[in-house]
């Protein structure tokens, strides 16, 4: 007997509307072991396709829907579709997301590509149980020189899954050389944040490079994704990050590209923006790319205060005619809410601004309509009048 689950009308309606997460309260009956692929039916016995079952998460089922009977064929089709889509949108990028979970109808599976190496994350019991199959299929479909399993995100804890970082196929060098635009980076896929780089900002990095001029400021710079693109057009760029290893990697990346006009500074951005204001510093291009301030809904009011503060200070440091490229990666901060914050920051800074562009995460991280959780990054380009 295959594993099975029956879901309530509310869950079935949610899935029909496009959302693959079925919460525990909407699951009427389950006959499955942790991580099983289950056949899901509605209360009336209508088949709804397959799902990953999790025994611990509030998200009990992650719907996969219909597909070939054979499990290998089922996932081969899904992976192939994800890979084909990337060939349409990534151009000559070396590092990008090959599989983006829900948006590729492979909920809780992440695969990032860094040159010839793949980095895989299985973030639920369901994808974790299929890891061997995914590794096998990725070798068949992509023929990478190495596959690293980077299973250290905290969310795995909700699934009762352990932290595992290990090479599962071929070889994975300590540092991988990749090119983004014309800038070369070395990436540590074992220890870097996320899977090594912030790939979701790839297209925004290039966009920022195109707007950059004069004196640039990259706040929350990490390894210089924005700063180094800006440095090719700016007279000089100041990059700020609280992490010493991040600034060290940024400096090494600047050297690697022969960019001598980038200064990396280890600093708390909140304090440093204030210091720069006291010192009457002025910039022509500013990027703000903070970590998610609102990780939960409860932290939203405080988070909005944080976003307002950095944007207000940045606008004060921005020369008239200058560009502010400002991001939030908090899912809880919607675009209208973010715009409201920016409106108030501009008013308080006495800095009238126009909205030049509204952007999202890069196209290899597509948003699944009906699943607001997949739309988290907003990147707005403002010009100070
Ligand atoms: N802009 C980067 C990604 C930034 S991620 C890119 O495109 O590649 C957020 C960064 O903010 C992290 O590197 C983290 O170390 C840094 N950070 C978090 N809080 C900070 C703070 N208060 N001051 C300075 N840096 C901070």
mmCIF file of C-alpha atoms and ligand atoms in Angstrom:
data_model
loop_
_atom_site.group_PDB
_atom_site.id
_atom_site.type_symbol
_atom_site.label_atom_id
_atom_site.label_comp_id
_atom_site.label_asym_id
_atom_site.label_seq_id
_atom_site.Cartn_x
_atom_site.Cartn_y
_atom_site.Cartn_z
ATOM 1 C CA UNK A 1 0.000 0.000 0.000
ATOM 2 C CA UNK A 2 1.434 3.404 -0.941
ATOM 3 C CA UNK A 3 1.481 6.031 1.802
ATOM 4 C CA UNK A 4 -1.573 8.225 1.767
ATOM 5 C CA UNK A 5 -3.198 11.294 3.241
ATOM 6 C CA UNK A 6 -6.663 12.790 3.240
ATOM 7 C CA UNK A 7 -7.049 16.546 3.471
ATOM 8 C CA UNK A 8 -9.958 18.716 4.510
ATOM 9 C CA UNK A 9 -11.857 20.973 2.130
ATOM 10 C CA UNK A 10 -9.938 24.042 3.329
ATOM 11 C CA UNK A 11 -6.588 22.394 2.458
ATOM 12 C CA UNK A 12 -7.875 21.210 -0.906
ATOM 13 C CA UNK A 13 -9.100 24.719 -1.669
ATOM 14 C CA UNK A 14 -5.717 26.175 -0.712
ATOM 15 C CA UNK A 15 -3.966 23.752 -3.085
ATOM 16 C CA UNK A 16 -6.481 24.493 -5.838
ATOM 17 C CA UNK A 17 -5.662 28.189 -5.416
ATOM 18 C CA UNK A 18 -1.998 27.379 -5.999
ATOM 19 C CA UNK A 19 -0.493 27.035 -2.530
ATOM 20 C CA UNK A 20 1.346 23.730 -1.958
ATOM 21 C CA UNK A 21 1.534 23.906 1.847
ATOM 22 C CA UNK A 22 -1.089 21.937 3.739
ATOM 23 C CA UNK A 23 -1.037 22.655 7.460
ATOM 24 C CA UNK A 24 -1.550 20.042 10.121
ATOM 25 C CA UNK A 25 -5.021 21.328 10.997
ATOM 26 C CA UNK A 26 -6.161 20.641 7.419
ATOM 27 C CA UNK A 27 -4.924 17.063 7.317
ATOM 28 C CA UNK A 28 -7.650 14.602 8.330
ATOM 29 C CA UNK A 29 -5.767 11.338 8.054
ATOM 30 C CA UNK A 30 -2.224 10.212 7.283
ATOM 31 C CA UNK A 31 -0.850 6.762 6.779
ATOM 32 C CA UNK A 32 2.861 7.379 6.207
ATOM 33 C CA UNK A 33 6.331 7.392 7.677
ATOM 34 C CA UNK A 34 8.334 10.617 8.112
ATOM 35 C CA UNK A 35 9.465 11.965 4.731
ATOM 36 C CA UNK A 36 7.294 9.642 2.660
ATOM 37 C CA UNK A 37 5.861 10.536 -0.697
ATOM 38 C CA UNK A 38 2.138 10.244 -0.120
ATOM 39 C CA UNK A 39 -0.890 10.010 -2.398
ATOM 40 C CA UNK A 40 -3.286 12.759 -1.359
ATOM 41 C CA UNK A 41 -7.050 12.675 -1.710
ATOM 42 C CA UNK A 42 -9.809 15.071 -0.765
ATOM 43 C CA UNK A 43 -12.379 14.225 1.879
ATOM 44 C CA UNK A 44 -14.651 12.960 -0.892
ATOM 45 C CA UNK A 45 -11.923 10.704 -2.254
ATOM 46 C CA UNK A 46 -10.869 12.849 -5.217
ATOM 47 C CA UNK A 47 -7.153 12.283 -6.052
ATOM 48 C CA UNK A 48 -5.038 15.438 -5.688
ATOM 49 C CA UNK A 49 -1.638 14.037 -6.597
ATOM 50 C CA UNK A 50 1.436 13.442 -4.482
ATOM 51 C CA UNK A 51 2.968 15.289 -1.570
ATOM 52 C CA UNK A 52 5.935 15.170 0.784
ATOM 53 C CA UNK A 53 4.887 14.240 4.309
ATOM 54 C CA UNK A 54 6.538 15.777 7.352
ATOM 55 C CA UNK A 55 5.896 14.279 10.778
ATOM 56 C CA UNK A 56 7.114 17.300 12.763
ATOM 57 C CA UNK A 57 6.511 20.503 10.805
ATOM 58 C CA UNK A 58 3.324 22.566 11.006
ATOM 59 C CA UNK A 59 3.449 22.165 7.228
ATOM 60 C CA UNK A 60 2.437 18.509 7.235
ATOM 61 C CA UNK A 61 2.152 18.127 3.469
ATOM 62 C CA UNK A 62 4.000 19.870 0.649
ATOM 63 C CA UNK A 63 1.989 19.209 -2.467
ATOM 64 C CA UNK A 64 3.710 18.110 -5.640
ATOM 65 C CA UNK A 65 0.566 17.354 -7.628
ATOM 66 C CA UNK A 66 0.281 15.123 -10.660
ATOM 67 C CA UNK A 67 3.094 13.553 -12.650
ATOM 68 C CA UNK A 68 4.518 10.257 -13.911
ATOM 69 C CA UNK A 69 3.879 7.217 -11.685
ATOM 70 C CA UNK A 70 7.526 6.301 -11.573
ATOM 71 C CA UNK A 71 9.237 8.353 -8.843
ATOM 72 C CA UNK A 72 12.506 8.769 -10.729
ATOM 73 C CA UNK A 73 10.637 9.901 -13.831
ATOM 74 C CA UNK A 74 8.481 12.207 -11.732
ATOM 75 C CA UNK A 75 11.478 14.091 -10.308
ATOM 76 C CA UNK A 76 13.475 13.931 -13.532
ATOM 77 C CA UNK A 77 10.682 15.846 -15.254
ATOM 78 C CA UNK A 78 10.540 18.479 -12.513
ATOM 79 C CA UNK A 79 14.311 18.937 -12.423
ATOM 80 C CA UNK A 80 14.562 19.088 -16.204
ATOM 81 C CA UNK A 81 11.856 21.767 -16.333
ATOM 82 C CA UNK A 82 13.764 23.833 -13.753
ATOM 83 C CA UNK A 83 17.012 23.475 -15.688
ATOM 84 C CA UNK A 84 15.392 24.362 -19.023
ATOM 85 C CA UNK A 85 13.883 27.524 -17.527
ATOM 86 C CA UNK A 86 17.294 28.651 -16.264
ATOM 87 C CA UNK A 87 18.793 28.367 -19.734
ATOM 88 C CA UNK A 88 16.209 30.978 -20.784
ATOM 89 C CA UNK A 89 16.989 33.551 -18.100
ATOM 90 C CA UNK A 90 20.544 33.321 -16.807
ATOM 91 C CA UNK A 91 22.477 34.224 -19.946
ATOM 92 C CA UNK A 92 26.176 33.634 -19.358
ATOM 93 C CA UNK A 93 25.990 33.748 -15.542
ATOM 94 C CA UNK A 94 28.292 31.281 -13.776
ATOM 95 C CA UNK A 95 26.506 31.256 -10.449
ATOM 96 C CA UNK A 96 22.755 31.084 -10.157
ATOM 97 C CA UNK A 97 19.864 29.139 -8.651
ATOM 98 C CA UNK A 98 19.007 26.053 -10.633
ATOM 99 C CA UNK A 99 16.102 24.878 -8.478
ATOM 100 C CA UNK A 100 14.074 27.269 -6.340
ATOM 101 C CA UNK A 101 11.809 25.039 -4.260
ATOM 102 C CA UNK A 102 8.111 25.839 -4.480
ATOM 103 C CA UNK A 103 8.525 28.001 -7.597
ATOM 104 C CA UNK A 104 9.867 24.955 -9.467
ATOM 105 C CA UNK A 105 7.194 22.652 -8.061
ATOM 106 C CA UNK A 106 9.890 21.021 -5.945
ATOM 107 C CA UNK A 107 8.983 22.404 -2.525
ATOM 108 C CA UNK A 108 11.861 22.587 -0.021
ATOM 109 C CA UNK A 109 14.556 21.676 -2.558
ATOM 110 C CA UNK A 110 17.255 24.223 -3.382
ATOM 111 C CA UNK A 111 20.015 23.702 -5.915
ATOM 112 C CA UNK A 112 22.527 26.470 -6.611
ATOM 113 C CA UNK A 113 25.127 26.324 -9.312
ATOM 114 C CA UNK A 114 28.622 27.780 -8.901
ATOM 115 C CA UNK A 115 30.510 27.126 -12.133
ATOM 116 C CA UNK A 116 30.679 23.360 -12.484
ATOM 117 C CA UNK A 117 29.752 22.679 -8.865
ATOM 118 C CA UNK A 118 26.235 22.235 -7.491
ATOM 119 C CA UNK A 119 25.196 23.004 -3.923
ATOM 120 C CA UNK A 120 22.076 21.188 -2.740
ATOM 121 C CA UNK A 121 19.805 21.854 0.241
ATOM 122 C CA UNK A 122 16.965 19.555 1.262
ATOM 123 C CA UNK A 123 14.917 21.534 3.751
ATOM 124 C CA UNK A 124 12.161 19.092 4.685
ATOM 125 C CA UNK A 125 11.865 15.422 5.573
ATOM 126 C CA UNK A 126 10.363 14.809 2.138
ATOM 127 C CA UNK A 127 13.212 16.193 0.037
ATOM 128 C CA UNK A 128 15.755 14.842 2.510
ATOM 129 C CA UNK A 129 14.442 11.316 2.011
ATOM 130 C CA UNK A 130 14.906 11.710 -1.769
ATOM 131 C CA UNK A 131 18.405 13.186 -1.549
ATOM 132 C CA UNK A 132 20.158 10.191 -3.146
ATOM 133 C CA UNK A 133 17.758 10.286 -6.059
ATOM 134 C CA UNK A 134 18.232 14.049 -6.534
ATOM 135 C CA UNK A 135 22.028 13.641 -6.520
ATOM 136 C CA UNK A 136 21.772 10.904 -9.082
ATOM 137 C CA UNK A 137 19.427 12.860 -11.339
ATOM 138 C CA UNK A 138 21.489 16.036 -11.090
ATOM 139 C CA UNK A 139 24.575 14.100 -12.158
ATOM 140 C CA UNK A 140 22.673 12.710 -15.107
ATOM 141 C CA UNK A 141 21.109 16.029 -16.157
ATOM 142 C CA UNK A 142 23.853 18.569 -15.347
ATOM 143 C CA UNK A 143 27.085 16.533 -15.206
ATOM 144 C CA UNK A 144 28.695 18.732 -12.555
ATOM 145 C CA UNK A 145 32.293 18.135 -11.415
ATOM 146 C CA UNK A 146 31.117 18.050 -7.808
ATOM 147 C CA UNK A 147 28.018 18.215 -5.613
ATOM 148 C CA UNK A 148 28.093 19.630 -2.088
ATOM 149 C CA UNK A 149 25.189 18.982 0.242
ATOM 150 C CA UNK A 150 24.935 22.114 2.348
ATOM 151 C CA UNK A 151 22.310 21.107 4.832
ATOM 152 C CA UNK A 152 22.964 23.606 7.617
ATOM 153 C CA UNK A 153 19.994 26.027 7.434
ATOM 154 C CA UNK A 154 18.152 26.415 10.750
ATOM 155 C CA UNK A 155 14.793 25.522 9.210
ATOM 156 C CA UNK A 156 15.875 21.888 9.085
ATOM 157 C CA UNK A 157 15.467 21.895 12.858
ATOM 158 C CA UNK A 158 11.693 22.262 12.417
ATOM 159 C CA UNK A 159 11.810 18.994 10.491
ATOM 160 C CA UNK A 160 13.931 17.224 13.084
ATOM 161 C CA UNK A 161 16.750 16.962 10.546
ATOM 162 C CA UNK A 162 20.433 17.167 11.429
ATOM 163 C CA UNK A 163 23.056 19.553 10.138
ATOM 164 C CA UNK A 164 25.098 17.894 7.390
ATOM 165 C CA UNK A 165 27.676 19.516 5.116
ATOM 166 C CA UNK A 166 29.376 17.007 2.869
ATOM 167 C CA UNK A 167 30.570 16.345 -0.650
ATOM 168 C CA UNK A 168 28.277 13.759 -2.203
ATOM 169 C CA UNK A 169 29.712 13.523 -5.713
ATOM 170 C CA UNK A 170 32.989 14.361 -7.444
ATOM 171 C CA UNK A 171 35.127 17.098 -5.947
ATOM 172 C CA UNK A 172 34.331 20.484 -4.499
ATOM 173 C CA UNK A 173 37.264 22.914 -4.181
ATOM 174 C CA UNK A 174 37.617 25.082 -1.063
ATOM 175 C CA UNK A 175 37.210 28.169 -3.233
ATOM 176 C CA UNK A 176 35.364 28.304 -6.539
ATOM 177 C CA UNK A 177 36.081 30.975 -9.158
ATOM 178 C CA UNK A 178 33.002 32.516 -10.699
ATOM 179 C CA UNK A 179 32.267 35.622 -12.755
ATOM 180 C CA UNK A 180 29.280 37.909 -12.254
ATOM 181 C CA UNK A 181 29.024 40.518 -14.993
ATOM 182 C CA UNK A 182 32.699 41.332 -15.460
ATOM 183 C CA UNK A 183 33.649 40.832 -11.844
ATOM 184 C CA UNK A 184 35.447 37.742 -10.643
ATOM 185 C CA UNK A 185 34.684 36.285 -7.231
ATOM 186 C CA UNK A 186 36.015 33.414 -5.203
ATOM 187 C CA UNK A 187 33.272 31.586 -3.385
ATOM 188 C CA UNK A 188 33.496 29.393 -0.304
ATOM 189 C CA UNK A 189 30.438 27.197 -0.767
ATOM 190 C CA UNK A 190 31.024 25.343 2.496
ATOM 191 C CA UNK A 191 31.156 28.324 4.831
ATOM 192 C CA UNK A 192 29.788 31.389 3.013
ATOM 193 C CA UNK A 193 26.362 32.776 3.936
ATOM 194 C CA UNK A 194 23.437 31.018 2.248
ATOM 195 C CA UNK A 195 25.222 28.734 -0.250
ATOM 196 C CA UNK A 196 28.174 31.112 -0.681
ATOM 197 C CA UNK A 197 26.801 34.210 -2.386
ATOM 198 C CA UNK A 198 23.547 36.181 -2.421
ATOM 199 C CA UNK A 199 22.517 34.873 -5.812
ATOM 200 C CA UNK A 200 19.052 36.396 -5.490
ATOM 201 C CA UNK A 201 20.660 39.844 -5.958
ATOM 202 C CA UNK A 202 22.639 38.880 -9.073
ATOM 203 C CA UNK A 203 20.619 40.948 -11.529
ATOM 204 C CA UNK A 204 20.305 43.824 -9.067
ATOM 205 C CA UNK A 205 24.103 43.897 -8.661
ATOM 206 C CA UNK A 206 24.428 44.457 -12.411
ATOM 207 C CA UNK A 207 21.651 47.048 -12.392
ATOM 208 C CA UNK A 208 23.397 48.956 -9.574
ATOM 209 C CA UNK A 209 26.604 48.904 -11.611
ATOM 210 C CA UNK A 210 24.780 50.550 -14.485
ATOM 211 C CA UNK A 211 23.401 53.382 -12.278
ATOM 212 C CA UNK A 212 26.615 53.960 -10.349
ATOM 213 C CA UNK A 213 28.585 57.203 -10.547
ATOM 214 C CA UNK A 214 30.685 59.543 -8.408
ATOM 215 C CA UNK A 215 31.233 58.443 -4.836
ATOM 216 C CA UNK A 216 29.507 55.154 -3.930
ATOM 217 C CA UNK A 217 28.403 53.630 -0.641
ATOM 218 C CA UNK A 218 27.483 49.961 -0.271
ATOM 219 C CA UNK A 219 25.948 49.344 3.142
ATOM 220 C CA UNK A 220 25.650 45.681 4.241
ATOM 221 C CA UNK A 221 28.127 44.738 1.543
ATOM 222 C CA UNK A 222 28.997 41.097 2.375
ATOM 223 C CA UNK A 223 31.626 40.076 -0.236
ATOM 224 C CA UNK A 224 30.991 43.114 -2.419
ATOM 225 C CA UNK A 225 28.211 41.972 -4.727
ATOM 226 C CA UNK A 226 27.112 45.586 -5.193
ATOM 227 C CA UNK A 227 30.326 47.423 -4.281
ATOM 228 C CA UNK A 228 32.494 45.802 -6.940
ATOM 229 C CA UNK A 229 30.000 46.333 -9.746
ATOM 230 C CA UNK A 230 29.691 49.972 -8.644
ATOM 231 C CA UNK A 231 33.466 50.396 -8.427
ATOM 232 C CA UNK A 232 33.825 50.032 -12.177
ATOM 233 C CA UNK A 233 31.835 53.241 -12.660
ATOM 234 C CA UNK A 234 32.426 55.162 -9.434
ATOM 235 C CA UNK A 235 35.424 57.267 -8.458
ATOM 236 C CA UNK A 236 35.469 55.391 -5.179
ATOM 237 C CA UNK A 237 33.259 53.076 -3.174
ATOM 238 C CA UNK A 238 32.986 52.676 0.584
ATOM 239 C CA UNK A 239 31.684 49.233 1.609
ATOM 240 C CA UNK A 240 30.346 48.591 5.108
ATOM 241 C CA UNK A 241 29.682 45.270 6.802
ATOM 242 C CA UNK A 242 29.645 44.177 10.426
ATOM 243 C CA UNK A 243 31.454 40.957 9.631
ATOM 244 C CA UNK A 244 35.241 40.954 9.522
ATOM 245 C CA UNK A 245 35.510 37.849 7.301
ATOM 246 C CA UNK A 246 33.006 39.431 4.891
ATOM 247 C CA UNK A 247 35.114 42.587 4.550
ATOM 248 C CA UNK A 248 38.284 40.475 4.172
ATOM 249 C CA UNK A 249 36.638 38.533 1.332
ATOM 250 C CA UNK A 250 35.485 41.815 -0.229
ATOM 251 C CA UNK A 251 39.043 43.194 -0.143
ATOM 252 C CA UNK A 252 40.402 39.986 -1.703
ATOM 253 C CA UNK A 253 37.751 40.154 -4.431
ATOM 254 C CA UNK A 254 38.600 43.819 -5.127
ATOM 255 C CA UNK A 255 42.312 42.873 -5.488
ATOM 256 C CA UNK A 256 41.470 39.986 -7.738
ATOM 257 C CA UNK A 257 39.739 42.417 -10.091
ATOM 258 C CA UNK A 258 42.416 45.099 -9.888
ATOM 259 C CA UNK A 259 39.953 47.541 -8.294
ATOM 260 C CA UNK A 260 41.928 49.958 -6.123
ATOM 261 C CA UNK A 261 39.077 52.392 -5.465
ATOM 262 C CA UNK A 262 37.137 50.235 -2.977
ATOM 263 C CA UNK A 263 37.495 50.726 0.760
ATOM 264 C CA UNK A 264 36.024 47.999 2.972
ATOM 265 C CA UNK A 265 35.187 48.973 6.555
ATOM 266 C CA UNK A 266 34.046 46.692 9.359
ATOM 267 C CA UNK A 267 31.258 48.656 11.011
ATOM 268 C CA UNK A 268 27.736 48.594 12.290
ATOM 269 C CA UNK A 269 25.812 50.330 9.526
ATOM 270 C CA UNK A 270 23.443 52.088 11.934
ATOM 271 C CA UNK A 271 26.372 53.717 13.772
ATOM 272 C CA UNK A 272 28.460 54.364 10.698
ATOM 273 C CA UNK A 273 25.691 56.175 8.803
ATOM 274 C CA UNK A 274 25.401 58.508 11.789
ATOM 275 C CA UNK A 275 29.190 59.032 11.862
ATOM 276 C CA UNK A 276 29.245 59.778 8.147
ATOM 277 C CA UNK A 277 26.511 62.340 8.628
ATOM 278 C CA UNK A 278 28.436 64.059 11.424
ATOM 279 C CA UNK A 279 31.512 64.060 9.175
ATOM 280 C CA UNK A 280 29.347 65.659 6.439
ATOM 281 C CA UNK A 281 30.191 62.899 3.974
ATOM 282 C CA UNK A 282 28.208 62.906 0.717
ATOM 283 C CA UNK A 283 27.594 60.154 -1.843
ATOM 284 C CA UNK A 284 26.188 59.927 -5.363
ATOM 285 C CA UNK A 285 25.143 56.270 -5.345
ATOM 286 C CA UNK A 286 24.055 54.394 -2.219
ATOM 287 C CA UNK A 287 23.005 50.768 -1.837
ATOM 288 C CA UNK A 288 21.214 49.499 1.265
ATOM 289 C CA UNK A 289 20.890 45.713 1.374
ATOM 290 C CA UNK A 290 20.313 44.782 5.013
ATOM 291 C CA UNK A 291 19.520 41.313 6.346
ATOM 292 C CA UNK A 292 15.815 40.604 6.915
ATOM 293 C CA UNK A 293 14.895 42.841 9.877
ATOM 294 C CA UNK A 294 11.398 41.302 10.083
ATOM 295 C CA UNK A 295 11.895 37.578 10.474
ATOM 296 C CA UNK A 296 8.459 37.191 12.062
ATOM 297 C CA UNK A 297 5.240 39.131 11.882
ATOM 298 C CA UNK A 298 5.625 40.110 15.526
ATOM 299 C CA UNK A 299 8.932 41.841 14.794
ATOM 300 C CA UNK A 300 7.411 43.933 11.988
ATOM 301 C CA UNK A 301 6.924 47.256 13.851
ATOM 302 C CA UNK A 302 10.509 47.286 15.094
ATOM 303 C CA UNK A 303 11.766 46.184 11.688
ATOM 304 C CA UNK A 304 9.936 49.035 9.960
ATOM 305 C CA UNK A 305 11.645 51.429 12.374
ATOM 306 C CA UNK A 306 15.002 49.959 11.319
ATOM 307 C CA UNK A 307 14.251 50.294 7.627
ATOM 308 C CA UNK A 308 13.097 53.847 8.128
ATOM 309 C CA UNK A 309 16.219 54.790 10.059
ATOM 310 C CA UNK A 310 18.754 53.523 7.515
ATOM 311 C CA UNK A 311 16.836 54.956 4.573
ATOM 312 C CA UNK A 312 16.411 58.320 6.270
ATOM 313 C CA UNK A 313 20.132 58.496 7.015
ATOM 314 C CA UNK A 314 21.108 57.335 3.549
ATOM 315 C CA UNK A 315 18.908 59.996 1.942
ATOM 316 C CA UNK A 316 20.613 62.657 4.043
ATOM 317 C CA UNK A 317 23.984 61.452 2.777
ATOM 318 C CA UNK A 318 22.813 61.386 -0.840
ATOM 319 C CA UNK A 319 23.601 64.365 -3.071
ATOM 320 C CA UNK A 320 20.725 65.829 -5.108
ATOM 321 C CA UNK A 321 20.614 63.879 -8.377
ATOM 322 C CA UNK A 322 22.045 60.821 -6.607
ATOM 323 C CA UNK A 323 20.590 57.314 -6.682
ATOM 324 C CA UNK A 324 19.470 55.219 -3.726
ATOM 325 C CA UNK A 325 19.123 51.493 -4.383
ATOM 326 C CA UNK A 326 17.305 50.176 -1.356
ATOM 327 C CA UNK A 327 16.328 46.591 -0.575
ATOM 328 C CA UNK A 328 14.338 44.560 1.881
ATOM 329 C CA UNK A 329 14.396 40.775 1.926
ATOM 330 C CA UNK A 330 11.728 40.520 4.645
ATOM 331 C CA UNK A 331 8.754 38.630 3.296
ATOM 332 C CA UNK A 332 6.599 40.381 5.915
ATOM 333 C CA UNK A 333 7.492 43.792 4.473
ATOM 334 C CA UNK A 334 5.326 44.048 1.367
ATOM 335 C CA UNK A 335 6.192 46.441 -1.413
ATOM 336 C CA UNK A 336 3.412 48.924 -0.474
ATOM 337 C CA UNK A 337 4.589 48.857 3.138
ATOM 338 C CA UNK A 338 8.199 49.392 2.090
ATOM 339 C CA UNK A 339 7.153 52.304 -0.116
ATOM 340 C CA UNK A 340 5.320 53.845 2.826
ATOM 341 C CA UNK A 341 8.464 53.625 4.939
ATOM 342 C CA UNK A 342 10.499 55.225 2.167
ATOM 343 C CA UNK A 343 7.943 57.982 1.749
ATOM 344 C CA UNK A 344 8.210 58.853 5.428
ATOM 345 C CA UNK A 345 12.002 58.611 5.387
ATOM 346 C CA UNK A 346 12.151 61.001 2.425
ATOM 347 C CA UNK A 347 9.783 63.454 4.110
ATOM 348 C CA UNK A 348 11.795 63.433 7.345
ATOM 349 C CA UNK A 349 15.090 63.780 5.480
ATOM 350 C CA UNK A 350 13.646 66.734 3.523
ATOM 351 C CA UNK A 351 14.795 64.853 0.440
ATOM 352 C CA UNK A 352 12.176 64.614 -2.311
ATOM 353 C CA UNK A 353 12.699 61.448 -4.329
ATOM 354 C CA UNK A 354 11.268 59.863 -7.443
ATOM 355 C CA UNK A 355 10.771 56.147 -7.874
ATOM 356 C CA UNK A 356 12.824 54.971 -10.837
ATOM 357 C CA UNK A 357 12.496 51.175 -10.751
ATOM 358 C CA UNK A 358 10.776 48.429 -8.783
ATOM 359 C CA UNK A 359 12.609 45.134 -8.837
ATOM 360 C CA UNK A 360 12.425 41.666 -7.303
ATOM 361 C CA UNK A 361 14.849 38.823 -6.730
ATOM 362 C CA UNK A 362 16.691 37.650 -9.864
ATOM 363 C CA UNK A 363 14.630 35.746 -12.427
ATOM 364 C CA UNK A 364 16.263 32.433 -11.549
ATOM 365 C CA UNK A 365 14.468 32.850 -8.170
ATOM 366 C CA UNK A 366 10.966 33.242 -9.597
ATOM 367 C CA UNK A 367 7.902 34.082 -7.512
ATOM 368 C CA UNK A 368 5.091 31.523 -7.503
ATOM 369 C CA UNK A 369 1.773 33.353 -7.756
ATOM 370 C CA UNK A 370 -0.509 32.368 -4.927
ATOM 371 C CA UNK A 371 2.484 31.749 -2.649
ATOM 372 C CA UNK A 372 3.390 35.120 -1.150
ATOM 373 C CA UNK A 373 6.241 33.497 0.803
ATOM 374 C CA UNK A 374 8.175 33.107 -2.460
ATOM 375 C CA UNK A 375 8.149 36.887 -3.031
ATOM 376 C CA UNK A 376 10.497 38.209 -0.384
ATOM 377 C CA UNK A 377 13.018 40.523 -2.004
ATOM 378 C CA UNK A 378 12.083 44.049 -3.030
ATOM 379 C CA UNK A 379 14.703 46.320 -4.533
ATOM 380 C CA UNK A 380 13.655 49.883 -5.267
ATOM 381 C CA UNK A 381 15.662 52.464 -7.133
ATOM 382 C CA UNK A 382 15.071 56.051 -6.029
ATOM 383 C CA UNK A 383 16.542 59.287 -7.294
ATOM 384 C CA UNK A 384 16.898 62.269 -5.032
ATOM 385 C CA UNK A 385 15.693 65.462 -6.667
HETATM 386 N N1 LIG B 1 24.693 43.054 -0.246
HETATM 387 C C1 LIG B 1 25.209 41.715 -0.124
HETATM 388 C C2 LIG B 1 24.377 40.849 0.779
HETATM 389 C C3 LIG B 1 24.152 41.425 2.144
HETATM 390 S S1 LIG B 1 23.577 40.281 3.321
HETATM 391 C C4 LIG B 1 25.281 41.094 -1.511
HETATM 392 O O1 LIG B 1 24.574 41.538 -2.405
HETATM 393 O O2 LIG B 1 26.068 40.180 -1.691
HETATM 394 C C5 LIG B 1 23.567 41.231 4.754
HETATM 395 C C6 LIG B 1 24.931 41.559 5.319
HETATM 396 O O3 LIG B 1 24.721 42.489 6.369
HETATM 397 C C7 LIG B 1 25.700 40.408 5.927
HETATM 398 O O4 LIG B 1 26.963 40.309 5.301
HETATM 399 C C8 LIG B 1 25.872 40.781 7.419
HETATM 400 O O5 LIG B 1 27.168 40.503 7.913
HETATM 401 C C9 LIG B 1 25.670 42.274 7.390
HETATM 402 N N2 LIG B 1 25.098 42.903 8.598
HETATM 403 C C10 LIG B 1 24.026 42.518 9.318
HETATM 404 N N3 LIG B 1 23.728 43.450 10.259
HETATM 405 C C11 LIG B 1 24.631 44.453 10.131
HETATM 406 C C12 LIG B 1 24.835 45.701 10.783
HETATM 407 N N4 LIG B 1 24.028 46.135 11.762
HETATM 408 N N5 LIG B 1 25.865 46.467 10.370
HETATM 409 C C13 LIG B 1 26.674 46.057 9.360
HETATM 410 N N6 LIG B 1 26.520 44.907 8.700
HETATM 411 C C14 LIG B 1 25.503 44.105 9.066
#
